[in-house]
mmCIF file of C-alpha atoms in Angstrom:
data_model
loop_
_atom_site.group_PDB
_atom_site.id
_atom_site.type_symbol
_atom_site.label_atom_id
_atom_site.label_comp_id
_atom_site.label_asym_id
_atom_site.label_seq_id
_atom_site.Cartn_x
_atom_site.Cartn_y
_atom_site.Cartn_z
ATOM 1 C CA MET A 1 -26.050 -2.489 10.526
ATOM 2 C CA ARG A 2 -26.943 -3.711 7.045
ATOM 3 C CA ILE A 3 -23.953 -4.246 4.765
ATOM 4 C CA ALA A 4 -23.404 -5.411 1.200
ATOM 5 C CA ILE A 5 -20.223 -6.968 -0.171
ATOM 6 C CA ILE A 6 -20.013 -6.516 -3.929
ATOM 7 C CA GLN A 7 -17.761 -9.064 -5.630
ATOM 8 C CA SER A 8 -16.931 -7.468 -8.974
ATOM 9 C CA ASN A 9 -15.384 -9.194 -11.982
ATOM 10 C CA ASP A 10 -14.857 -6.075 -14.062
ATOM 11 C CA ALA A 11 -13.882 -2.417 -13.625
ATOM 12 C CA PRO A 12 -14.701 0.951 -15.190
ATOM 13 C CA ASP A 13 -12.937 1.585 -18.498
ATOM 14 C CA SER A 14 -12.436 5.303 -17.892
ATOM 15 C CA GLN A 15 -12.415 7.842 -15.096
ATOM 16 C CA GLN A 16 -15.665 9.255 -16.447
ATOM 17 C CA ALA A 17 -17.348 5.847 -16.057
ATOM 18 C CA MET A 18 -16.481 5.392 -12.373
ATOM 19 C CA VAL A 19 -19.621 6.922 -10.881
ATOM 20 C CA ALA A 20 -21.941 5.008 -13.218
ATOM 21 C CA TRP A 21 -20.095 1.781 -12.382
ATOM 22 C CA LEU A 22 -20.452 2.351 -8.636
ATOM 23 C CA THR A 23 -24.085 3.340 -9.107
ATOM 24 C CA ALA A 24 -24.798 0.011 -10.798
ATOM 25 C CA GLY A 25 -23.431 -1.716 -7.714
ATOM 26 C CA LEU A 26 -25.502 0.423 -5.367
ATOM 27 C CA ASP A 27 -28.624 -0.415 -7.341
ATOM 28 C CA GLN A 28 -28.112 -4.012 -6.171
ATOM 29 C CA ALA A 29 -27.592 -2.913 -2.565
ATOM 30 C CA ALA A 30 -30.191 -0.229 -2.021
ATOM 31 C CA ASP A 31 -31.001 -1.371 1.528
ATOM 32 C CA ALA A 32 -27.394 -1.509 2.741
ATOM 33 C CA GLN A 33 -25.991 1.196 4.981
ATOM 34 C CA LEU A 34 -22.424 0.147 4.152
ATOM 35 C CA VAL A 35 -21.329 -1.143 0.731
ATOM 36 C CA ILE A 36 -17.869 -2.634 0.152
ATOM 37 C CA TRP A 37 -16.081 -3.255 -3.162
ATOM 38 C CA PRO A 38 -12.776 -5.165 -3.699
ATOM 39 C CA GLU A 39 -9.162 -4.118 -4.153
ATOM 40 C CA LEU A 40 -8.529 -1.674 -7.021
ATOM 41 C CA ALA A 41 -12.227 -1.812 -7.845
ATOM 42 C CA LEU A 42 -12.112 1.390 -9.887
ATOM 43 C CA CYS A 43 -9.270 0.361 -12.192
ATOM 44 C CA GLY A 44 -8.754 -3.407 -12.174
ATOM 45 C CA TYR A 45 -5.704 -5.216 -10.889
ATOM 46 C CA ASP A 46 -3.754 -6.864 -13.701
ATOM 47 C CA ASP A 47 -2.811 -4.012 -16.087
ATOM 48 C CA ALA A 48 -0.229 -1.505 -14.840
ATOM 49 C CA GLN A 49 -0.828 0.915 -17.713
ATOM 50 C CA ARG A 50 -4.558 0.886 -17.079
ATOM 51 C CA ILE A 51 -4.005 1.412 -13.351
ATOM 52 C CA ARG A 52 -1.838 4.469 -14.020
ATOM 53 C CA ARG A 53 -4.381 5.822 -16.506
ATOM 54 C CA LEU A 54 -7.288 5.405 -14.097
ATOM 55 C CA ALA A 55 -5.494 6.633 -10.972
ATOM 56 C CA ILE A 56 -7.244 9.554 -9.288
ATOM 57 C CA THR A 57 -6.329 12.034 -6.584
ATOM 58 C CA ALA A 58 -8.161 12.679 -3.332
ATOM 59 C CA ASP A 59 -9.338 16.061 -4.644
ATOM 60 C CA SER A 60 -10.195 14.920 -8.175
ATOM 61 C CA GLU A 61 -13.491 15.580 -9.920
ATOM 62 C CA GLN A 62 -14.191 11.841 -9.852
ATOM 63 C CA MET A 63 -13.775 11.675 -6.075
ATOM 64 C CA SER A 64 -16.092 14.653 -5.657
ATOM 65 C CA GLN A 65 -18.681 12.909 -7.821
ATOM 66 C CA ILE A 66 -18.361 9.719 -5.769
ATOM 67 C CA ALA A 67 -18.856 11.758 -2.590
ATOM 68 C CA ALA A 68 -21.972 13.296 -4.130
ATOM 69 C CA LEU A 69 -23.215 9.795 -4.988
ATOM 70 C CA ALA A 70 -22.785 8.644 -1.382
ATOM 71 C CA ARG A 71 -24.609 11.742 -0.148
ATOM 72 C CA ARG A 72 -27.426 11.298 -2.655
ATOM 73 C CA ARG A 73 -27.876 7.623 -1.764
ATOM 74 C CA GLN A 74 -27.306 8.171 1.966
ATOM 75 C CA GLN A 75 -24.946 5.188 2.014
ATOM 76 C CA THR A 76 -21.349 4.624 3.070
ATOM 77 C CA LEU A 77 -19.092 3.486 0.235
ATOM 78 C CA VAL A 78 -15.825 1.594 0.768
ATOM 79 C CA PHE A 79 -13.891 0.940 -2.434
ATOM 80 C CA GLY A 80 -10.405 0.167 -3.664
ATOM 81 C CA TYR A 81 -8.711 2.503 -6.121
ATOM 82 C CA ALA A 82 -5.338 3.686 -7.367
ATOM 83 C CA GLU A 83 -4.533 6.907 -5.523
ATOM 84 C CA GLN A 84 -2.258 9.398 -7.259
ATOM 85 C CA HIS A 85 -0.463 11.614 -4.753
ATOM 86 C CA GLY A 86 2.145 13.760 -6.461
ATOM 87 C CA VAL A 87 4.553 11.381 -8.165
ATOM 88 C CA GLN A 88 3.563 8.526 -5.852
ATOM 89 C CA LEU A 89 0.931 5.909 -6.622
ATOM 90 C CA PHE A 90 -0.812 4.059 -3.797
ATOM 91 C CA ASN A 91 -2.991 0.968 -3.704
ATOM 92 C CA ALA A 92 -5.697 2.501 -1.524
ATOM 93 C CA VAL A 93 -9.141 1.995 -0.046
ATOM 94 C CA ARG A 94 -11.396 4.926 0.718
ATOM 95 C CA ALA A 95 -14.448 5.113 2.960
ATOM 96 C CA ILE A 96 -16.933 7.871 2.124
ATOM 97 C CA GLY A 97 -19.821 8.440 4.517
ATOM 98 C CA PRO A 98 -23.509 9.140 3.871
ATOM 99 C CA GLN A 99 -22.961 12.897 3.981
ATOM 100 C CA GLY A 100 -20.237 12.646 1.348
ATOM 101 C CA GLU A 101 -17.514 13.011 3.968
ATOM 102 C CA THR A 102 -14.249 11.089 3.821
ATOM 103 C CA LEU A 103 -14.191 8.768 6.825
ATOM 104 C CA ALA A 104 -10.830 7.112 6.151
ATOM 105 C CA ASN A 105 -8.268 6.520 3.424
ATOM 106 C CA TYR A 106 -5.950 3.547 3.907
ATOM 107 C CA ARG A 107 -2.906 2.859 1.738
ATOM 108 C CA LYS A 108 -1.797 -0.766 1.464
ATOM 109 C CA THR A 109 1.181 -1.230 3.764
ATOM 110 C CA HIS A 110 2.400 -4.657 2.604
ATOM 111 C CA LEU A 111 2.844 -4.815 -1.161
ATOM 112 C CA TRP A 112 2.666 -8.232 -2.818
ATOM 113 C CA ASN A 113 5.478 -9.406 -5.143
ATOM 114 C CA GLY A 114 7.505 -7.460 -7.693
ATOM 115 C CA TYR A 115 4.498 -6.274 -9.688
ATOM 116 C CA GLU A 116 2.999 -4.289 -6.831
ATOM 117 C CA LYS A 117 6.347 -3.143 -5.466
ATOM 118 C CA ALA A 118 7.346 -1.734 -8.857
ATOM 119 C CA LEU A 119 4.014 0.026 -9.308
ATOM 120 C CA PHE A 120 2.996 1.319 -5.884
ATOM 121 C CA THR A 121 4.451 3.062 -2.848
ATOM 122 C CA ALA A 122 3.686 1.330 0.452
ATOM 123 C CA GLY A 123 1.534 3.094 3.018
ATOM 124 C CA ASN A 124 2.697 3.483 6.609
ATOM 125 C CA ARG A 125 -0.294 3.826 8.925
ATOM 126 C CA LEU A 126 -3.538 2.169 9.935
ATOM 127 C CA GLN A 127 -6.916 3.832 9.489
ATOM 128 C CA THR A 128 -10.173 3.457 11.409
ATOM 129 C CA PHE A 129 -13.574 5.090 11.198
ATOM 130 C CA THR A 130 -16.833 4.998 13.148
ATOM 131 C CA LEU A 131 -20.251 4.531 11.598
ATOM 132 C CA ALA A 132 -23.580 4.095 13.404
ATOM 133 C CA GLY A 133 -21.806 3.290 16.653
ATOM 134 C CA MET A 134 -19.486 0.661 15.149
ATOM 135 C CA ARG A 135 -15.755 1.080 14.672
ATOM 136 C CA PHE A 136 -14.106 -0.258 11.506
ATOM 137 C CA GLY A 137 -10.526 -0.922 10.406
ATOM 138 C CA LEU A 138 -9.214 -1.226 6.846
ATOM 139 C CA LEU A 139 -6.740 -3.638 5.249
ATOM 140 C CA ILE A 140 -5.932 -4.670 1.684
ATOM 141 C CA CYS A 141 -5.258 -8.271 0.602
ATOM 142 C CA TYR A 142 -1.672 -9.254 1.589
ATOM 143 C CA ASP A 143 -1.962 -7.096 4.719
ATOM 144 C CA LEU A 144 -4.206 -9.800 6.184
ATOM 145 C CA ASP A 145 -1.268 -12.245 6.180
ATOM 146 C CA PHE A 146 0.377 -10.211 8.941
ATOM 147 C CA PRO A 147 -1.446 -10.886 12.231
ATOM 148 C CA GLU A 148 0.191 -7.886 13.859
ATOM 149 C CA LEU A 149 -2.016 -5.510 11.862
ATOM 150 C CA SER A 150 -5.244 -7.267 12.787
ATOM 151 C CA ARG A 151 -4.215 -7.318 16.449
ATOM 152 C CA LEU A 152 -3.300 -3.626 16.410
ATOM 153 C CA TYR A 153 -6.777 -2.902 15.133
ATOM 154 C CA ALA A 154 -8.233 -5.021 17.945
ATOM 155 C CA GLN A 155 -6.254 -2.941 20.431
ATOM 156 C CA GLN A 156 -7.773 0.163 18.825
ATOM 157 C CA GLY A 157 -11.209 -1.228 19.617
ATOM 158 C CA ILE A 158 -12.632 -2.006 16.198
ATOM 159 C CA ASP A 159 -15.791 -4.076 15.823
ATOM 160 C CA CYS A 160 -15.235 -5.055 12.199
ATOM 161 C CA LEU A 161 -12.230 -5.424 9.915
ATOM 162 C CA LEU A 162 -12.884 -4.605 6.259
ATOM 163 C CA CYS A 163 -10.331 -6.386 4.074
ATOM 164 C CA ILE A 164 -10.621 -5.774 0.347
ATOM 165 C CA SER A 165 -8.642 -8.113 -1.866
ATOM 166 C CA ALA A 166 -7.557 -9.464 -5.256
ATOM 167 C CA THR A 167 -6.687 -12.964 -4.064
ATOM 168 C CA SER A 168 -5.713 -15.343 -6.858
ATOM 169 C CA PRO A 169 -6.117 -19.114 -7.429
ATOM 170 C CA GLY A 170 -3.918 -21.207 -5.176
ATOM 171 C CA TYR A 171 -4.727 -19.075 -2.139
ATOM 172 C CA GLU A 172 -8.193 -20.385 -1.326
ATOM 173 C CA LEU A 173 -6.890 -21.065 2.189
ATOM 174 C CA ILE A 174 -7.109 -17.327 2.837
ATOM 175 C CA ALA A 175 -10.886 -17.397 2.488
ATOM 176 C CA HIS A 176 -11.305 -20.766 4.169
ATOM 177 C CA HIS A 177 -8.854 -20.378 7.056
ATOM 178 C CA LEU A 178 -7.171 -16.981 7.395
ATOM 179 C CA VAL A 179 -10.324 -14.858 7.370
ATOM 180 C CA PRO A 180 -12.055 -16.869 10.145
ATOM 181 C CA ALA A 181 -8.784 -17.099 12.092
ATOM 182 C CA ARG A 182 -8.368 -13.315 12.150
ATOM 183 C CA ALA A 183 -11.983 -12.970 13.290
ATOM 184 C CA TYR A 184 -11.645 -15.595 16.035
ATOM 185 C CA GLU A 185 -8.300 -14.478 17.438
ATOM 186 C CA ASN A 186 -9.472 -10.861 17.726
ATOM 187 C CA GLY A 187 -13.155 -11.339 18.510
ATOM 188 C CA TYR A 188 -14.540 -9.095 15.770
ATOM 189 C CA PHE A 189 -16.276 -9.365 12.399
ATOM 190 C CA VAL A 190 -14.110 -9.715 9.293
ATOM 191 C CA VAL A 191 -15.413 -8.727 5.869
ATOM 192 C CA PHE A 192 -13.424 -10.221 2.980
ATOM 193 C CA ALA A 193 -14.377 -8.455 -0.269
ATOM 194 C CA ASN A 194 -12.460 -10.179 -3.046
ATOM 195 C CA ARG A 195 -12.324 -9.635 -6.780
ATOM 196 C CA GLY A 196 -14.079 -12.252 -8.882
ATOM 197 C CA ASP A 197 -12.232 -11.780 -12.185
ATOM 198 C CA THR A 198 -12.291 -14.866 -14.413
ATOM 199 C CA GLN A 199 -10.449 -13.330 -17.385
ATOM 200 C CA GLY A 200 -7.198 -11.440 -17.860
ATOM 201 C CA ALA A 201 -3.671 -11.919 -16.598
ATOM 202 C CA ALA A 202 -4.661 -12.111 -12.926
ATOM 203 C CA PRO A 203 -7.847 -14.126 -12.330
ATOM 204 C CA CYS A 204 -9.173 -14.118 -8.778
ATOM 205 C CA ILE A 205 -10.957 -16.700 -6.672
ATOM 206 C CA GLY A 206 -13.864 -14.579 -5.479
ATOM 207 C CA MET A 207 -15.127 -16.392 -2.363
ATOM 208 C CA SER A 208 -16.016 -13.107 -0.651
ATOM 209 C CA ARG A 209 -17.391 -13.654 2.834
ATOM 210 C CA LEU A 210 -18.248 -12.414 6.289
ATOM 211 C CA ALA A 211 -16.821 -14.130 9.382
ATOM 212 C CA GLY A 212 -18.257 -13.607 12.842
ATOM 213 C CA PRO A 213 -16.232 -12.975 16.012
ATOM 214 C CA ASP A 214 -16.367 -16.689 16.842
ATOM 215 C CA GLY A 215 -14.702 -17.509 13.502
ATOM 216 C CA ASN A 216 -17.811 -18.971 11.920
ATOM 217 C CA THR A 217 -18.668 -17.976 8.354
ATOM 218 C CA LEU A 218 -21.933 -16.035 8.393
ATOM 219 C CA ALA A 219 -22.282 -15.495 4.633
ATOM 220 C CA ALA A 220 -20.135 -16.386 1.627
ATOM 221 C CA LEU A 221 -19.946 -16.666 -2.139
ATOM 222 C CA ALA A 222 -18.779 -20.037 -3.408
ATOM 223 C CA GLY A 223 -16.358 -18.928 -6.110
ATOM 224 C CA ALA A 224 -15.393 -16.382 -8.754
ATOM 225 C CA GLY A 225 -17.568 -14.216 -10.974
ATOM 226 C CA ALA A 226 -19.800 -11.309 -10.051
ATOM 227 C CA GLY A 227 -21.909 -11.608 -6.922
ATOM 228 C CA ILE A 228 -23.237 -9.840 -3.868
ATOM 229 C CA ILE A 229 -23.597 -10.678 -0.188
ATOM 230 C CA ALA A 230 -26.190 -8.948 1.963
ATOM 231 C CA ALA A 231 -25.656 -9.327 5.697
ATOM 232 C CA ARG A 232 -26.192 -7.653 9.037
ATOM 233 C CA LEU A 233 -23.596 -6.684 11.644
ATOM 234 C CA ASP A 234 -24.829 -6.815 15.231
ATOM 235 C CA VAL A 235 -22.352 -5.475 17.773
ATOM 236 C CA SER A 236 -24.138 -7.352 20.567
ATOM 237 C CA ILE A 237 -22.796 -10.585 19.044
ATOM 238 C CA ILE A 238 -19.274 -9.316 19.699
ATOM 239 C CA GLN A 239 -20.128 -8.380 23.260
ATOM 240 C CA ARG A 240 -21.642 -11.769 24.015
ATOM 241 C CA TRP A 241 -18.743 -13.642 22.417
ATOM 242 C CA ARG A 242 -16.093 -11.679 24.296
ATOM 243 C CA GLN A 243 -17.860 -12.325 27.594
ATOM 244 C CA HIS A 244 -17.865 -16.031 26.817
ATOM 245 C CA HIS A 245 -14.365 -16.082 25.314
ATOM 246 C CA PRO A 246 -12.327 -13.118 26.683
ATOM 247 C CA LEU A 247 -9.242 -13.806 24.601
ATOM 248 C CA LEU A 248 -8.076 -10.192 24.415
ATOM 249 C CA ALA A 249 -8.584 -9.641 28.137
ATOM 250 C CA ASP A 250 -6.671 -12.831 28.964
ATOM 251 C CA ARG A 251 -3.528 -11.872 27.064
ATOM 252 C CA HIS A 252 -0.170 -11.534 28.882
ATOM 253 C CA PRO A 253 1.613 -8.840 26.832
ATOM 254 C CA GLN A 254 4.713 -9.027 29.025
ATOM 255 C CA LEU A 255 5.384 -12.461 27.513
ATOM 256 C CA TYR A 256 5.178 -11.225 23.945
ATOM 257 C CA GLN A 257 8.044 -8.761 23.849
ATOM 258 C CA LEU A 258 10.489 -9.920 21.178
ATOM 259 C CA THR A 259 13.967 -8.426 20.842
ATOM 260 C CA GLY A 260 14.158 -6.285 17.715
ATOM 261 C CA TYR A 261 10.479 -6.817 16.947
#
């Protein structure tokens, strides 16, 4: 499967501009079957008022237009956005398939610091979807710090974890160490689609990348700013690696039961 990771360093300035902004990204990734944007791609991360203003609902006109875009381009779009649901606001990622169908909608379960906790409601469930014979799981930024989530996805049989992010300076270790560790310990691909903002109150490190099931980095951007990664996911790589290194099969779950866990 051909994928593209779009590392954005800006965001639409209005709800009406969202489709044009996504289209500009797709123009750089015309050959990709699956295109992934970072956390809160459609509104930016660092301005709470802007996030509230650009929040959209699942049945909004903007979401319908994005679905039409996916159908017109025959591509699967995975993007972060602020989801308005009644009085609640969620930090969410949505996957829309090539027929314009919603494949999954994941709400960030582990909110980072007081800023996010004051602004968003935490989600409470994992989400997977299947595309072209591959199974995908979704996480957002801080969620990746909790190995339980990545392992639960492994137990659900995913082939690739899509983690969108707004990781800031000082946390380069996430790209360098945590992303490959999650891939290695679960034997699947990990896509890390990070924001590349260089301006504003919350600059990000960029460093978007793809890690293979053996933990090796298959493609990466060196730093912040706008950029794109084009790569290919081959499920046979997972199969060969797990035969050579059957970590999941060799587990002893009876040893891992913790009181009150």
